[in-house]
Structures are given as C-alpha cells and as structure tokens.
Amino acid sequence: MRYAFRVQYIGKNYAGSQLQLCKGVPIETPTIQGELEKALCTLIKTKMCDDGTYKRPIKTIFSGRTDRGVNSRGQIVHFDTDECIVASKFLYQMNEILPPDISVDELREVSEKFHAQKSAKSRHYRFEFINRRCKNAFDGDLMRVKFPIDVNRMQKSLDYLIGEHDFSSFKSSGTLNPSKVCTLTKAECKKLGDVVVIDIVGNRFLYNMVRTIVGTLLEIEGHNLQPEHMKYVLEAHDRTKAGQTVSPYGLTLLEVTY
C-alpha cells in the first residue's frame, strides 16, 4: 500500500530535505528525510523475508528537494508499506517521535500510481524579507534589506517571468536535470508593514531558482535599474547576468498541487 502525507519543517537545523550521500552511503548529518524515515521505521515493523533477511527499511519520496535553511508548510511525501495504517493514531505517534521542528498531517492512502514528485502539477514558494534600516529583536532569521523597496517596480520585473521560459540564468550549478524550461503561473509581490512577500508558483523549479530571482529583484532595486532588466537577464540564459543567490532563510514551500 502507498501512503502520502504533508510535512511541515523549519529548515535551519537541517542540511536540506534529502539524505546526503557519499559514494551511495548516507552521511551522518541531519536531514528532513532522515528524520522521517527514522520515525517511520520505528512505527512500522519491517517483515522478515523467506531467506531470513529483512525487507528494506521504509523509503520516502518527496515532492521536491529543499535546500539547507528552507522551510516547508506543504511538502508532500509518499512511502510504501505492507501495513494498514490508521491515520489519526499514526499521525499522533509520528509527531511524538519527530523533532519539534518537524511535523506531519493529512495522511491518506493513495494509488500505487501516485508519485509525490512526478505526479505534482505545481509548487508554490514564498520568500519573505524585512525592508527596514534598523534591526528588530523579533526579525528572526529573515534577511533585512536596508534600502527602500518599490513593490510596484518589483511586480513589473516579476511579470516578465510569467509563462514558459528557459530559466538558465537563475540556475545555480548542481542541477542534475538537464531541462532548464519551467512554467510560472504566478509571480507576485506585496509589502505588509516592513515585510516584503514574494509568491511564485510554477510547475517545476531549478536549483536555487527562487532565491536567484529574488537576488535579481534586489539588484534591480538596489541599482535603480529598469524592470525590463529582468527580461534581459531571462533571455540571456547566462547565470552571470543575474543577481546573487540570497539567503535561504525566508524561503518556504507553501503548497504542492496534484
């Protein structure tokens, strides 16, 4: 049987969502996947095969990879097991076992054809940062931008990213998938008090793509470039034309749709 659940986590204490491997062997560093699989294998007993060996430990498949420091409110994960699971009891037990900065909910049985990553139709990311000269004790881990931000100009820049494009300019090295084409259906920005909120929805994202888009927005604002500069960067297909990759703190995977 195949089950899927939603996972929330605060990413700053983990080396990303996926297990870190060295020559195929997991590295002893904390990851979201590692903590989930540890909890799942504690709750679900592995059965012995006819030859006296045990079946493989439970493996989890994520809807997408998040980097060190990135948070989630809507990561979807699936796993397979021979056991029939009672959702309410299982979720309670999982959340008691998991570290305080990881939680799960909305467990349900899904079709064997369901795949957390391959079946996903869109992913919604949100990046937040502080726009204020002076720090505040309650800013937490959010990045602080000291120069004034014009969200109307930023929105004009973001509008150039809507649709299907080659996003090579916003990809950091390390992307294994050779395809650089993504489709963005939403790219919006707003300011709530001192907090700037950027929402981006797309069918898929390249490595560090959202953080590099934000870095390019800040470069445009910080150097008083025209919003059309975003179009130039997009069409250049050249990472050196884009802005810096900003801090992962403030980036959250909000939702995955199927």
PDB file of C-alpha atoms in Angstrom, residues 42-229:
ATOM      1  CA  THR A  42      10.258   2.936  14.398  1.00  0.00           C
ATOM      2  CA  LEU A  43       6.484   2.751  13.931  1.00  0.00           C
ATOM      3  CA  ILE A  44       6.280   0.268  11.052  1.00  0.00           C
ATOM      4  CA  LYS A  45       7.947  -3.053  11.732  1.00  0.00           C
ATOM      5  CA  THR A  46       9.943  -4.455   8.829  1.00  0.00           C
ATOM      6  CA  LYS A  47       8.983  -8.035   7.991  1.00  0.00           C
ATOM      7  CA  MET A  48      11.373 -10.942   7.548  1.00  0.00           C
ATOM      8  CA  CYS A  49      11.748 -12.486   4.096  1.00  0.00           C
ATOM      9  CA  ASP A  50      11.711 -16.238   3.446  1.00  0.00           C
ATOM     10  CA  ASP A  51      15.514 -16.349   3.361  1.00  0.00           C
ATOM     11  CA  GLY A  52      15.770 -14.902   6.879  1.00  0.00           C
ATOM     12  CA  THR A  53      16.772 -11.395   5.812  1.00  0.00           C
ATOM     13  CA  TYR A  54      14.690  -8.286   6.409  1.00  0.00           C
ATOM     14  CA  LYS A  55      12.989  -6.141   3.826  1.00  0.00           C
ATOM     15  CA  ARG A  56      14.474  -2.774   3.018  1.00  0.00           C
ATOM     16  CA  PRO A  57      13.754  -0.007   5.506  1.00  0.00           C
ATOM     17  CA  ILE A  58      10.924   2.324   4.526  1.00  0.00           C
ATOM     18  CA  LYS A  59      11.995   4.903   1.959  1.00  0.00           C
ATOM     19  CA  THR A  60      10.327   8.248   1.416  1.00  0.00           C
ATOM     20  CA  ILE A  61       9.828  10.148  -1.837  1.00  0.00           C
ATOM     21  CA  PHE A  62       9.497  13.959  -1.633  1.00  0.00           C
ATOM     22  CA  SER A  63       7.551  16.232  -3.978  1.00  0.00           C
ATOM     23  CA  GLY A  64      10.708  18.264  -4.392  1.00  0.00           C
ATOM     24  CA  ARG A  65      14.067  18.976  -2.851  1.00  0.00           C
ATOM     25  CA  THR A  66      14.569  21.909  -0.495  1.00  0.00           C
ATOM     26  CA  ASP A  67      17.999  23.205   0.479  1.00  0.00           C
ATOM     27  CA  ARG A  68      19.587  23.836   3.853  1.00  0.00           C
ATOM     28  CA  GLY A  69      17.644  26.539   5.694  1.00  0.00           C
ATOM     29  CA  VAL A  70      14.491  26.350   3.534  1.00  0.00           C
ATOM     30  CA  ASN A  71      11.192  25.817   5.365  1.00  0.00           C
ATOM     31  CA  SER A  72       8.046  23.937   4.405  1.00  0.00           C
ATOM     32  CA  ARG A  73       4.367  24.163   5.190  1.00  0.00           C
ATOM     33  CA  GLY A  74       3.264  21.926   2.338  1.00  0.00           C
ATOM     34  CA  GLN A  75       5.921  19.360   1.396  1.00  0.00           C
ATOM     35  CA  ILE A  76       4.264  16.132   0.201  1.00  0.00           C
ATOM     36  CA  VAL A  77       5.928  12.788   0.872  1.00  0.00           C
ATOM     37  CA  HIS A  78       4.878   9.265  -0.054  1.00  0.00           C
ATOM     38  CA  PHE A  79       6.056   5.842   1.141  1.00  0.00           C
ATOM     39  CA  ASP A  80       5.116   2.175   0.695  1.00  0.00           C
ATOM     40  CA  THR A  81       4.307  -0.368   3.390  1.00  0.00           C
ATOM     41  CA  ASP A  82       2.506  -3.705   3.765  1.00  0.00           C
ATOM     42  CA  GLU A  83       0.768  -2.494   6.930  1.00  0.00           C
ATOM     43  CA  CYS A  84      -2.691  -0.962   7.055  1.00  0.00           C
ATOM     44  CA  ILE A  85      -2.366   2.379   8.837  1.00  0.00           C
ATOM     45  CA  VAL A  86      -4.956   4.153  10.989  1.00  0.00           C
ATOM     46  CA  ALA A  87      -4.344   7.799  10.156  1.00  0.00           C
ATOM     47  CA  SER A  88      -5.274   9.508  13.432  1.00  0.00           C
ATOM     48  CA  LYS A  89      -3.222   7.167  15.625  1.00  0.00           C
ATOM     49  CA  PHE A  90      -0.298   7.064  13.206  1.00  0.00           C
ATOM     50  CA  LEU A  91      -0.043  10.860  12.870  1.00  0.00           C
ATOM     51  CA  TYR A  92      -0.114  11.311  16.631  1.00  0.00           C
ATOM     52  CA  GLN A  93       2.671   8.765  17.104  1.00  0.00           C
ATOM     53  CA  MET A  94       4.777  10.231  14.278  1.00  0.00           C
ATOM     54  CA  ASN A  95       4.551  13.739  15.707  1.00  0.00           C
ATOM     55  CA  GLU A  96       5.533  12.488  19.152  1.00  0.00           C
ATOM     56  CA  ILE A  97       8.664  10.838  17.720  1.00  0.00           C
ATOM     57  CA  LEU A  98       9.743  13.586  15.305  1.00  0.00           C
ATOM     58  CA  PRO A  99      11.918  16.521  16.449  1.00  0.00           C
ATOM     59  CA  PRO A 100       9.975  19.643  17.499  1.00  0.00           C
ATOM     60  CA  ASP A 101      10.808  21.462  14.249  1.00  0.00           C
ATOM     61  CA  ILE A 102       9.221  18.759  12.015  1.00  0.00           C
ATOM     62  CA  SER A 103       5.543  17.756  11.924  1.00  0.00           C
ATOM     63  CA  VAL A 104       3.216  15.771   9.644  1.00  0.00           C
ATOM     64  CA  ASP A 105      -0.513  15.801   8.901  1.00  0.00           C
ATOM     65  CA  GLU A 106      -3.122  14.829   6.284  1.00  0.00           C
ATOM     66  CA  LEU A 107      -2.035  11.195   5.983  1.00  0.00           C
ATOM     67  CA  ARG A 108      -4.050   9.251   3.400  1.00  0.00           C
ATOM     68  CA  GLU A 109      -3.794   6.123   1.293  1.00  0.00           C
ATOM     69  CA  VAL A 110      -3.099   6.862  -2.369  1.00  0.00           C
ATOM     70  CA  SER A 111      -2.981   4.915  -5.613  1.00  0.00           C
ATOM     71  CA  GLU A 112       0.170   2.957  -6.393  1.00  0.00           C
ATOM     72  CA  LYS A 113       0.444   5.164  -9.478  1.00  0.00           C
ATOM     73  CA  PHE A 114       0.729   8.269  -7.309  1.00  0.00           C
ATOM     74  CA  HIS A 115       4.237   9.714  -7.099  1.00  0.00           C
ATOM     75  CA  ALA A 116       4.895  12.656  -4.804  1.00  0.00           C
ATOM     76  CA  GLN A 117       7.333  14.230  -7.261  1.00  0.00           C
ATOM     77  CA  LYS A 118       6.263  13.082 -10.719  1.00  0.00           C
ATOM     78  CA  SER A 119       2.505  13.488 -10.141  1.00  0.00           C
ATOM     79  CA  ALA A 120       2.809  17.087  -8.900  1.00  0.00           C
ATOM     80  CA  LYS A 121       1.313  19.756 -11.175  1.00  0.00           C
ATOM     81  CA  SER A 122       2.544  22.890  -9.389  1.00  0.00           C
ATOM     82  CA  ARG A 123       4.598  24.109  -6.453  1.00  0.00           C
ATOM     83  CA  HIS A 124       4.067  27.343  -4.546  1.00  0.00           C
ATOM     84  CA  TYR A 125       7.073  29.022  -2.923  1.00  0.00           C
ATOM     85  CA  ARG A 126       7.059  32.157  -0.785  1.00  0.00           C
ATOM     86  CA  PHE A 127      10.060  34.326   0.051  1.00  0.00           C
ATOM     87  CA  GLU A 128       9.869  36.946   2.801  1.00  0.00           C
ATOM     88  CA  PHE A 129      12.374  39.576   3.873  1.00  0.00           C
ATOM     89  CA  ILE A 130      12.485  42.657   6.086  1.00  0.00           C
ATOM     90  CA  ASN A 131      12.701  46.091   4.474  1.00  0.00           C
ATOM     91  CA  ARG A 132      13.993  48.355   7.205  1.00  0.00           C
ATOM     92  CA  ARG A 133      17.292  50.089   8.030  1.00  0.00           C
ATOM     93  CA  CYS A 134      17.421  49.059  11.680  1.00  0.00           C
ATOM     94  CA  LYS A 135      17.129  45.565  13.034  1.00  0.00           C
ATOM     95  CA  ASN A 136      14.418  44.380  15.398  1.00  0.00           C
ATOM     96  CA  ALA A 137      14.892  41.666  18.012  1.00  0.00           C
ATOM     97  CA  PHE A 138      11.907  39.806  16.529  1.00  0.00           C
ATOM     98  CA  ASP A 139      13.117  39.740  12.925  1.00  0.00           C
ATOM     99  CA  GLY A 140      14.309  36.183  13.483  1.00  0.00           C
ATOM    100  CA  ASP A 141      16.210  34.651  10.583  1.00  0.00           C
ATOM    101  CA  LEU A 142      14.659  36.827   7.867  1.00  0.00           C
ATOM    102  CA  MET A 143      17.040  38.734   5.631  1.00  0.00           C
ATOM    103  CA  ARG A 144      16.993  42.523   6.112  1.00  0.00           C
ATOM    104  CA  VAL A 145      17.244  44.864   3.118  1.00  0.00           C
ATOM    105  CA  LYS A 146      18.164  48.393   4.181  1.00  0.00           C
ATOM    106  CA  PHE A 147      17.406  50.400   1.020  1.00  0.00           C
ATOM    107  CA  PRO A 148      13.775  51.326   0.159  1.00  0.00           C
ATOM    108  CA  ILE A 149      11.852  48.778  -1.910  1.00  0.00           C
ATOM    109  CA  ASP A 150       9.246  49.771  -4.511  1.00  0.00           C
ATOM    110  CA  VAL A 151       6.925  46.774  -4.769  1.00  0.00           C
ATOM    111  CA  ASN A 152       5.213  48.198  -7.858  1.00  0.00           C
ATOM    112  CA  ARG A 153       8.531  48.198  -9.725  1.00  0.00           C
ATOM    113  CA  MET A 154       9.304  44.726  -8.410  1.00  0.00           C
ATOM    114  CA  GLN A 155       5.956  43.488  -9.695  1.00  0.00           C
ATOM    115  CA  LYS A 156       6.736  44.836 -13.163  1.00  0.00           C
ATOM    116  CA  SER A 157      10.015  42.912 -13.057  1.00  0.00           C
ATOM    117  CA  LEU A 158       8.273  39.718 -11.968  1.00  0.00           C
ATOM    118  CA  ASP A 159       5.696  39.999 -14.756  1.00  0.00           C
ATOM    119  CA  TYR A 160       8.410  39.172 -17.302  1.00  0.00           C
ATOM    120  CA  LEU A 161       8.822  35.722 -15.724  1.00  0.00           C
ATOM    121  CA  ILE A 162       5.232  34.562 -16.233  1.00  0.00           C
ATOM    122  CA  GLY A 163       4.822  31.763 -18.778  1.00  0.00           C
ATOM    123  CA  GLU A 164       7.111  29.050 -20.146  1.00  0.00           C
ATOM    124  CA  HIS A 165      10.766  30.064 -20.341  1.00  0.00           C
ATOM    125  CA  ASP A 166      14.303  28.760 -20.220  1.00  0.00           C
ATOM    126  CA  PHE A 167      15.405  29.807 -16.709  1.00  0.00           C
ATOM    127  CA  SER A 168      19.107  29.002 -17.137  1.00  0.00           C
ATOM    128  CA  SER A 169      20.047  32.478 -15.899  1.00  0.00           C
ATOM    129  CA  PHE A 170      18.545  31.677 -12.489  1.00  0.00           C
ATOM    130  CA  LYS A 171      20.045  28.211 -12.020  1.00  0.00           C
ATOM    131  CA  SER A 172      22.960  27.546  -9.697  1.00  0.00           C
ATOM    132  CA  SER A 173      25.412  24.773 -10.522  1.00  0.00           C
ATOM    133  CA  GLY A 174      24.410  21.389  -9.157  1.00  0.00           C
ATOM    134  CA  THR A 175      21.172  20.837 -11.090  1.00  0.00           C
ATOM    135  CA  LEU A 176      21.172  17.228 -12.254  1.00  0.00           C
ATOM    136  CA  ASN A 177      18.123  17.581 -14.519  1.00  0.00           C
ATOM    137  CA  PRO A 178      19.313  18.880 -17.920  1.00  0.00           C
ATOM    138  CA  SER A 179      15.964  20.571 -18.661  1.00  0.00           C
ATOM    139  CA  LYS A 180      16.033  24.302 -17.902  1.00  0.00           C
ATOM    140  CA  VAL A 181      12.477  25.076 -19.041  1.00  0.00           C
ATOM    141  CA  CYS A 182       9.885  25.909 -16.388  1.00  0.00           C
ATOM    142  CA  THR A 183       6.398  27.412 -16.500  1.00  0.00           C
ATOM    143  CA  LEU A 184       5.481  30.066 -13.928  1.00  0.00           C
ATOM    144  CA  THR A 185       1.766  30.749 -13.474  1.00  0.00           C
ATOM    145  CA  LYS A 186       2.123  33.269 -10.651  1.00  0.00           C
ATOM    146  CA  ALA A 187       4.808  35.735  -9.580  1.00  0.00           C
ATOM    147  CA  GLU A 188       3.533  38.392  -7.218  1.00  0.00           C
ATOM    148  CA  CYS A 189       4.953  40.692  -4.612  1.00  0.00           C
ATOM    149  CA  LYS A 190       3.408  42.750  -1.810  1.00  0.00           C
ATOM    150  CA  LYS A 191       4.500  44.630   1.273  1.00  0.00           C
ATOM    151  CA  LEU A 192       2.933  44.047   4.677  1.00  0.00           C
ATOM    152  CA  GLY A 193       4.343  46.640   7.029  1.00  0.00           C
ATOM    153  CA  ASP A 194       8.106  46.086   6.989  1.00  0.00           C
ATOM    154  CA  VAL A 195       7.840  42.632   5.409  1.00  0.00           C
ATOM    155  CA  VAL A 196       8.073  42.099   1.639  1.00  0.00           C
ATOM    156  CA  VAL A 197       6.345  38.897   0.476  1.00  0.00           C
ATOM    157  CA  ILE A 198       7.075  37.297  -2.905  1.00  0.00           C
ATOM    158  CA  ASP A 199       4.876  34.401  -4.082  1.00  0.00           C
ATOM    159  CA  ILE A 200       5.977  32.278  -7.045  1.00  0.00           C
ATOM    160  CA  VAL A 201       4.040  29.298  -8.433  1.00  0.00           C
ATOM    161  CA  GLY A 202       5.366  27.026 -11.161  1.00  0.00           C
ATOM    162  CA  ASN A 203       5.262  23.503 -12.484  1.00  0.00           C
ATOM    163  CA  ARG A 204       8.907  22.951 -11.506  1.00  0.00           C
ATOM    164  CA  PHE A 205      11.922  24.884 -10.215  1.00  0.00           C
ATOM    165  CA  LEU A 206      15.646  24.721 -10.892  1.00  0.00           C
ATOM    166  CA  TYR A 207      18.290  24.573  -8.187  1.00  0.00           C
ATOM    167  CA  ASN A 208      18.248  27.880  -6.223  1.00  0.00           C
ATOM    168  CA  MET A 209      15.935  29.409  -8.843  1.00  0.00           C
ATOM    169  CA  VAL A 210      13.615  31.284  -6.469  1.00  0.00           C
ATOM    170  CA  ARG A 211      16.486  32.659  -4.376  1.00  0.00           C
ATOM    171  CA  THR A 212      18.284  33.869  -7.514  1.00  0.00           C
ATOM    172  CA  ILE A 213      15.115  35.527  -8.818  1.00  0.00           C
ATOM    173  CA  VAL A 214      14.866  37.391  -5.510  1.00  0.00           C
ATOM    174  CA  GLY A 215      18.550  38.335  -5.734  1.00  0.00           C
ATOM    175  CA  THR A 216      17.954  39.747  -9.223  1.00  0.00           C
ATOM    176  CA  LEU A 217      14.955  41.744  -7.996  1.00  0.00           C
ATOM    177  CA  LEU A 218      17.117  43.255  -5.271  1.00  0.00           C
ATOM    178  CA  GLU A 219      19.863  44.058  -7.764  1.00  0.00           C
ATOM    179  CA  ILE A 220      17.341  45.899  -9.945  1.00  0.00           C
ATOM    180  CA  GLU A 221      16.014  47.848  -6.965  1.00  0.00           C
ATOM    181  CA  GLY A 222      19.386  48.476  -5.348  1.00  0.00           C
ATOM    182  CA  HIS A 223      20.936  49.861  -8.558  1.00  0.00           C
ATOM    183  CA  ASN A 224      17.747  51.586  -9.731  1.00  0.00           C
ATOM    184  CA  LEU A 225      17.674  49.562 -12.957  1.00  0.00           C
ATOM    185  CA  GLN A 226      14.572  49.453 -15.117  1.00  0.00           C
ATOM    186  CA  PRO A 227      12.203  46.495 -14.575  1.00  0.00           C
ATOM    187  CA  GLU A 228      12.974  45.480 -18.175  1.00  0.00           C
ATOM    188  CA  HIS A 229      16.364  44.333 -16.895  1.00  0.00           C
TER     189      HIS A 229
END
